[in-house]
mmCIF file of C-alpha atoms in Angstrom:
data_model
loop_
_atom_site.group_PDB
_atom_site.id
_atom_site.type_symbol
_atom_site.label_atom_id
_atom_site.label_comp_id
_atom_site.label_asym_id
_atom_site.label_seq_id
_atom_site.Cartn_x
_atom_site.Cartn_y
_atom_site.Cartn_z
ATOM 1 C CA UNK L 268 85.061 -169.229 -191.465
ATOM 2 C CA UNK L 269 85.438 -165.692 -193.595
ATOM 3 C CA UNK L 270 86.463 -162.713 -191.597
ATOM 4 C CA UNK L 271 85.265 -159.526 -192.499
ATOM 5 C CA UNK L 272 85.817 -158.811 -196.164
ATOM 6 C CA UNK L 273 86.492 -155.344 -197.944
ATOM 7 C CA UNK L 274 86.337 -154.047 -201.450
ATOM 8 C CA UNK L 275 88.306 -152.625 -203.180
ATOM 9 C CA UNK L 276 91.601 -153.187 -201.530
ATOM 10 C CA UNK L 277 93.196 -150.507 -203.528
ATOM 11 C CA UNK L 278 91.642 -147.345 -205.187
ATOM 12 C CA UNK L 279 92.942 -144.071 -206.692
ATOM 13 C CA UNK L 280 90.531 -141.069 -206.702
ATOM 14 C CA UNK L 281 90.854 -137.531 -208.310
ATOM 15 C CA UNK L 282 90.062 -134.470 -205.773
ATOM 16 C CA UNK L 283 86.516 -133.822 -205.865
ATOM 17 C CA UNK L 284 85.165 -136.715 -206.855
ATOM 18 C CA UNK L 285 83.100 -139.435 -204.604
ATOM 19 C CA UNK L 286 83.929 -143.130 -203.504
ATOM 20 C CA UNK L 287 81.933 -146.113 -202.106
ATOM 21 C CA UNK L 288 83.765 -148.862 -200.232
ATOM 22 C CA UNK L 289 82.067 -152.081 -199.173
ATOM 23 C CA UNK L 290 82.378 -154.285 -196.426
ATOM 24 C CA UNK L 291 80.678 -157.560 -195.805
ATOM 25 C CA UNK L 292 80.735 -158.698 -191.545
ATOM 26 C CA UNK L 293 81.893 -161.958 -190.664
ATOM 27 C CA UNK L 294 78.497 -164.338 -190.741
ATOM 28 C CA UNK L 295 75.874 -163.636 -188.074
ATOM 29 C CA UNK L 296 77.586 -160.319 -187.322
ATOM 30 C CA UNK L 297 74.929 -157.637 -186.775
ATOM 31 C CA UNK L 298 77.146 -154.934 -185.681
ATOM 32 C CA UNK L 299 79.176 -152.709 -188.599
ATOM 33 C CA UNK L 300 81.816 -150.089 -187.695
ATOM 34 C CA UNK L 301 83.750 -148.019 -189.777
ATOM 35 C CA UNK L 302 87.403 -146.212 -188.786
ATOM 36 C CA UNK L 303 89.680 -144.040 -190.470
ATOM 37 C CA UNK L 304 93.631 -144.988 -189.916
ATOM 38 C CA UNK L 305 96.267 -142.256 -191.045
ATOM 39 C CA UNK L 306 100.077 -141.878 -189.969
ATOM 40 C CA UNK L 307 99.282 -138.140 -188.444
ATOM 41 C CA UNK L 308 95.663 -138.869 -186.474
ATOM 42 C CA UNK L 309 95.876 -142.910 -186.358
ATOM 43 C CA UNK L 310 92.586 -144.498 -186.043
ATOM 44 C CA UNK L 311 89.529 -142.526 -185.635
ATOM 45 C CA UNK L 312 86.000 -143.732 -185.151
ATOM 46 C CA UNK L 313 83.820 -142.961 -188.499
ATOM 47 C CA UNK L 314 79.995 -144.660 -187.192
ATOM 48 C CA UNK L 315 79.028 -148.013 -186.398
ATOM 49 C CA UNK L 316 75.315 -149.727 -187.632
ATOM 50 C CA UNK L 317 73.716 -152.008 -186.070
ATOM 51 C CA UNK L 318 70.605 -153.647 -187.834
ATOM 52 C CA UNK L 319 70.142 -150.890 -190.617
ATOM 53 C CA UNK L 320 70.680 -148.363 -188.025
ATOM 54 C CA UNK L 321 73.209 -145.520 -187.408
ATOM 55 C CA UNK L 322 73.859 -146.159 -183.513
ATOM 56 C CA UNK L 323 76.680 -143.654 -183.337
ATOM 57 C CA UNK L 324 79.021 -141.418 -185.471
ATOM 58 C CA UNK L 325 82.525 -140.040 -185.105
ATOM 59 C CA UNK L 326 83.708 -136.444 -185.471
ATOM 60 C CA UNK L 327 83.941 -136.562 -189.303
ATOM 61 C CA UNK L 328 81.769 -133.637 -191.857
ATOM 62 C CA UNK L 329 79.216 -134.853 -193.290
ATOM 63 C CA UNK L 330 80.470 -135.511 -196.460
ATOM 64 C CA UNK L 331 81.203 -139.363 -194.720
ATOM 65 C CA UNK L 332 77.783 -141.217 -194.720
ATOM 66 C CA UNK L 333 77.480 -144.936 -194.669
ATOM 67 C CA UNK L 334 74.544 -147.435 -194.697
ATOM 68 C CA UNK L 335 73.463 -150.770 -193.854
ATOM 69 C CA UNK L 336 71.791 -153.357 -195.370
ATOM 70 C CA UNK L 337 69.367 -155.873 -194.181
ATOM 71 C CA UNK L 338 71.844 -158.644 -195.100
ATOM 72 C CA UNK L 339 74.447 -156.704 -192.508
ATOM 73 C CA UNK L 340 76.505 -155.651 -195.282
ATOM 74 C CA UNK L 341 77.614 -152.021 -195.303
ATOM 75 C CA UNK L 342 78.953 -149.197 -197.223
ATOM 76 C CA UNK L 343 80.161 -146.252 -196.812
ATOM 77 C CA UNK L 344 80.929 -143.230 -199.070
ATOM 78 C CA UNK L 345 82.833 -140.188 -198.928
ATOM 79 C CA UNK L 346 81.913 -136.681 -201.407
ATOM 80 C CA UNK L 347 83.192 -134.239 -203.005
ATOM 81 C CA UNK L 348 87.154 -136.214 -201.807
ATOM 82 C CA UNK L 349 90.022 -134.084 -200.379
ATOM 83 C CA UNK L 350 93.525 -135.223 -200.911
ATOM 84 C CA UNK L 351 93.241 -135.347 -196.692
ATOM 85 C CA UNK L 352 91.241 -138.150 -197.112
ATOM 86 C CA UNK L 353 93.518 -140.201 -198.255
ATOM 87 C CA UNK L 354 93.717 -143.131 -196.005
ATOM 88 C CA UNK L 355 93.299 -146.390 -195.068
ATOM 89 C CA UNK L 356 89.354 -147.485 -194.195
ATOM 90 C CA UNK L 357 88.620 -149.846 -191.954
ATOM 91 C CA UNK L 358 85.797 -152.064 -191.219
ATOM 92 C CA UNK L 359 85.222 -154.000 -188.034
ATOM 93 C CA UNK L 360 82.500 -155.985 -187.231
ATOM 94 C CA UNK L 361 80.565 -157.818 -184.431
ATOM 95 C CA UNK L 362 78.019 -160.369 -183.366
ATOM 96 C CA UNK L 363 76.504 -157.289 -181.102
ATOM 97 C CA UNK L 364 76.933 -154.786 -178.951
ATOM 98 C CA UNK L 365 79.541 -155.730 -176.158
ATOM 99 C CA UNK L 366 81.369 -158.330 -178.084
ATOM 100 C CA UNK L 367 84.926 -158.549 -179.539
ATOM 101 C CA UNK L 368 85.588 -156.420 -182.574
ATOM 102 C CA UNK L 369 86.870 -157.697 -185.570
ATOM 103 C CA UNK L 370 88.490 -156.156 -188.263
ATOM 104 C CA UNK L 371 88.568 -156.628 -191.879
ATOM 105 C CA UNK L 372 92.175 -155.337 -194.034
ATOM 106 C CA UNK L 373 90.755 -152.117 -194.770
ATOM 107 C CA UNK L 374 90.645 -150.260 -198.133
ATOM 108 C CA UNK L 375 93.216 -148.032 -199.251
ATOM 109 C CA UNK L 376 92.189 -144.770 -200.430
ATOM 110 C CA UNK L 377 94.533 -142.214 -202.561
ATOM 111 C CA UNK L 378 93.173 -139.074 -203.311
ATOM 112 C CA UNK L 379 95.309 -137.429 -205.977
ATOM 113 C CA UNK R 200 91.482 -134.359 -177.426
ATOM 114 C CA UNK R 201 93.286 -137.564 -176.771
ATOM 115 C CA UNK R 202 91.733 -139.390 -174.709
ATOM 116 C CA UNK R 203 93.826 -142.683 -174.928
ATOM 117 C CA UNK R 204 97.793 -141.691 -174.581
ATOM 118 C CA UNK R 205 100.040 -144.629 -175.533
ATOM 119 C CA UNK R 206 103.753 -144.620 -174.980
ATOM 120 C CA UNK R 207 106.548 -145.131 -176.375
ATOM 121 C CA UNK R 208 106.108 -144.700 -179.970
ATOM 122 C CA UNK R 209 108.518 -147.388 -180.943
ATOM 123 C CA UNK R 210 110.529 -149.822 -179.061
ATOM 124 C CA UNK R 211 113.508 -152.214 -179.801
ATOM 125 C CA UNK R 212 113.523 -155.415 -178.094
ATOM 126 C CA UNK R 213 116.179 -158.252 -178.293
ATOM 127 C CA UNK R 214 114.893 -161.672 -178.901
ATOM 128 C CA UNK R 215 113.864 -163.359 -175.568
ATOM 129 C CA UNK R 216 113.234 -159.917 -174.015
ATOM 130 C CA UNK R 217 110.133 -158.343 -172.296
ATOM 131 C CA UNK R 218 108.172 -155.338 -174.369
ATOM 132 C CA UNK R 219 106.364 -153.246 -172.605
ATOM 133 C CA UNK R 220 103.745 -150.728 -173.972
ATOM 134 C CA UNK R 221 101.994 -148.180 -171.483
ATOM 135 C CA UNK R 222 98.458 -146.599 -172.230
ATOM 136 C CA UNK R 223 96.638 -143.838 -169.893
ATOM 137 C CA UNK R 224 93.183 -143.009 -170.362
ATOM 138 C CA UNK R 225 91.362 -139.726 -169.214
ATOM 139 C CA UNK R 226 87.942 -141.064 -169.440
ATOM 140 C CA UNK R 227 86.773 -142.934 -166.161
ATOM 141 C CA UNK R 228 83.603 -144.061 -168.132
ATOM 142 C CA UNK R 229 85.464 -146.108 -169.739
ATOM 143 C CA UNK R 230 85.516 -149.937 -168.790
ATOM 144 C CA UNK R 231 86.491 -152.410 -171.615
ATOM 145 C CA UNK R 232 90.273 -152.573 -172.977
ATOM 146 C CA UNK R 233 91.612 -154.020 -175.556
ATOM 147 C CA UNK R 234 94.863 -154.147 -177.161
ATOM 148 C CA UNK R 235 95.132 -154.920 -180.910
ATOM 149 C CA UNK R 236 98.462 -156.184 -182.770
ATOM 150 C CA UNK R 237 98.540 -154.895 -186.700
ATOM 151 C CA UNK R 238 101.165 -156.086 -189.246
ATOM 152 C CA UNK R 239 101.853 -154.062 -192.450
ATOM 153 C CA UNK R 240 99.084 -154.133 -195.190
ATOM 154 C CA UNK R 241 96.637 -155.973 -192.234
ATOM 155 C CA UNK R 242 93.720 -154.841 -190.320
ATOM 156 C CA UNK R 243 94.325 -155.037 -186.499
ATOM 157 C CA UNK R 244 94.046 -157.584 -184.979
ATOM 158 C CA UNK R 245 92.462 -158.374 -181.562
ATOM 159 C CA UNK R 246 95.310 -159.374 -179.209
ATOM 160 C CA UNK R 247 93.703 -159.423 -175.219
ATOM 161 C CA UNK R 248 91.330 -157.450 -173.795
ATOM 162 C CA UNK R 249 90.627 -156.494 -170.029
ATOM 163 C CA UNK R 250 87.685 -155.027 -167.935
ATOM 164 C CA UNK R 251 88.499 -152.920 -164.634
ATOM 165 C CA UNK R 252 87.203 -155.609 -162.241
ATOM 166 C CA UNK R 253 90.586 -157.573 -162.467
ATOM 167 C CA UNK R 254 94.241 -155.686 -162.012
ATOM 168 C CA UNK R 255 95.742 -158.483 -164.644
ATOM 169 C CA UNK R 256 94.911 -160.998 -167.308
ATOM 170 C CA UNK R 257 97.493 -163.132 -169.506
ATOM 171 C CA UNK R 258 97.160 -165.566 -172.359
ATOM 172 C CA UNK R 259 100.302 -167.101 -173.372
ATOM 173 C CA UNK R 260 102.906 -164.784 -173.604
ATOM 174 C CA UNK R 261 101.357 -161.819 -173.615
ATOM 175 C CA UNK R 262 100.106 -159.965 -169.973
ATOM 176 C CA UNK R 263 97.646 -156.856 -169.319
ATOM 177 C CA UNK R 264 98.032 -155.121 -166.431
ATOM 178 C CA UNK R 265 95.770 -152.530 -165.148
ATOM 179 C CA UNK R 266 95.493 -149.987 -162.630
ATOM 180 C CA UNK R 267 92.155 -148.659 -162.105
ATOM 181 C CA UNK R 268 93.384 -145.945 -159.484
ATOM 182 C CA UNK R 269 95.646 -144.321 -162.066
ATOM 183 C CA UNK R 270 93.653 -144.910 -164.985
ATOM 184 C CA UNK R 271 96.559 -146.707 -166.840
ATOM 185 C CA UNK R 272 97.301 -150.176 -168.738
ATOM 186 C CA UNK R 273 100.059 -151.958 -170.009
ATOM 187 C CA UNK R 274 101.098 -154.408 -172.236
ATOM 188 C CA UNK R 275 103.400 -157.278 -171.241
ATOM 189 C CA UNK R 276 104.997 -159.312 -174.162
ATOM 190 C CA UNK R 277 107.575 -162.074 -172.546
ATOM 191 C CA UNK R 278 110.023 -163.787 -174.685
ATOM 192 C CA UNK R 279 109.671 -161.544 -177.014
ATOM 193 C CA UNK R 280 110.122 -163.122 -180.871
ATOM 194 C CA UNK R 281 111.192 -161.672 -184.252
ATOM 195 C CA UNK R 282 107.611 -162.353 -185.214
ATOM 196 C CA UNK R 283 105.650 -160.461 -182.855
ATOM 197 C CA UNK R 284 107.374 -156.792 -184.905
ATOM 198 C CA UNK R 285 104.236 -155.056 -185.280
ATOM 199 C CA UNK R 286 102.357 -152.395 -184.857
ATOM 200 C CA UNK R 287 100.473 -152.328 -181.084
ATOM 201 C CA UNK R 288 97.439 -150.302 -180.073
ATOM 202 C CA UNK R 289 95.602 -149.866 -177.028
ATOM 203 C CA UNK R 290 92.184 -148.878 -176.885
ATOM 204 C CA UNK R 291 89.408 -148.294 -174.525
ATOM 205 C CA UNK R 292 85.355 -148.015 -174.496
ATOM 206 C CA UNK R 293 82.789 -147.585 -172.757
ATOM 207 C CA UNK R 294 81.008 -151.011 -172.426
ATOM 208 C CA UNK R 295 77.870 -150.141 -170.257
ATOM 209 C CA UNK R 296 75.044 -151.835 -171.260
ATOM 210 C CA UNK R 297 77.555 -153.611 -173.661
ATOM 211 C CA UNK R 298 78.041 -151.149 -176.060
ATOM 212 C CA UNK R 299 81.377 -151.196 -176.408
ATOM 213 C CA UNK R 300 81.310 -150.534 -180.550
ATOM 214 C CA UNK R 301 83.275 -147.002 -180.508
ATOM 215 C CA UNK R 302 86.981 -147.579 -179.837
ATOM 216 C CA UNK R 303 89.234 -144.512 -178.685
ATOM 217 C CA UNK R 304 92.663 -145.970 -179.697
ATOM 218 C CA UNK R 305 96.151 -145.066 -178.730
ATOM 219 C CA UNK R 306 98.440 -143.388 -181.406
ATOM 220 C CA UNK R 307 100.059 -146.957 -181.549
ATOM 221 C CA UNK R 308 103.906 -147.919 -180.622
ATOM 222 C CA UNK R 309 106.005 -149.648 -183.412
ATOM 223 C CA UNK R 310 107.705 -152.784 -182.168
ATOM 224 C CA UNK R 311 110.624 -154.086 -183.056
ATOM 225 C CA UNK R 312 112.013 -157.417 -182.222
ATOM 226 C CA UNK R 313 115.754 -158.056 -183.328
ATOM 227 C CA UNK R 314 117.098 -161.791 -183.633
#
């Protein structure tokens, strides 16, 4: 059974640009959540989607947004990139609320 | 506000020794406490998890001890092996109604097991 798949794995963007990251959850999983991991702040919750609806959002500015499609795949977008957005962005999926959360290997974003 | 405090930041253990990582939480509404293991270049992988209705859970060489009154929980790795060298994260979430989709993580512990 394939795990959580994230694309692209690595990318470099310039300040002011925008970026879209993609996540394919484990087959049968309907909940997808996103986390940002940095050396200074650690792992921080961005938002979670279930059945195409955002159920919860972390304390991040409006430049961070996401969506979920009917096949449970999800994308997150960061607009007007700042140097501080350089991080590992992790997608996680679970079958439903209350179930084990599985992480993908992440997308490494570097903003220059 | 750091809701989950993890210590130590780094830990060096000899092969065969016991590794102990501690976490403390503030929010008494938390009722699901997982531990994740992360190798360089990889995403976190669930190691073991506990709910507060039990004080201890063991899976192989990994044991979680939970102290609800002290709002603390810890991970014990018995017979530590070089392959256990990784970063370990404790986490907590509010599982009320099963909605444990928002994990609050500790800052992580870098474990090095020397051969």
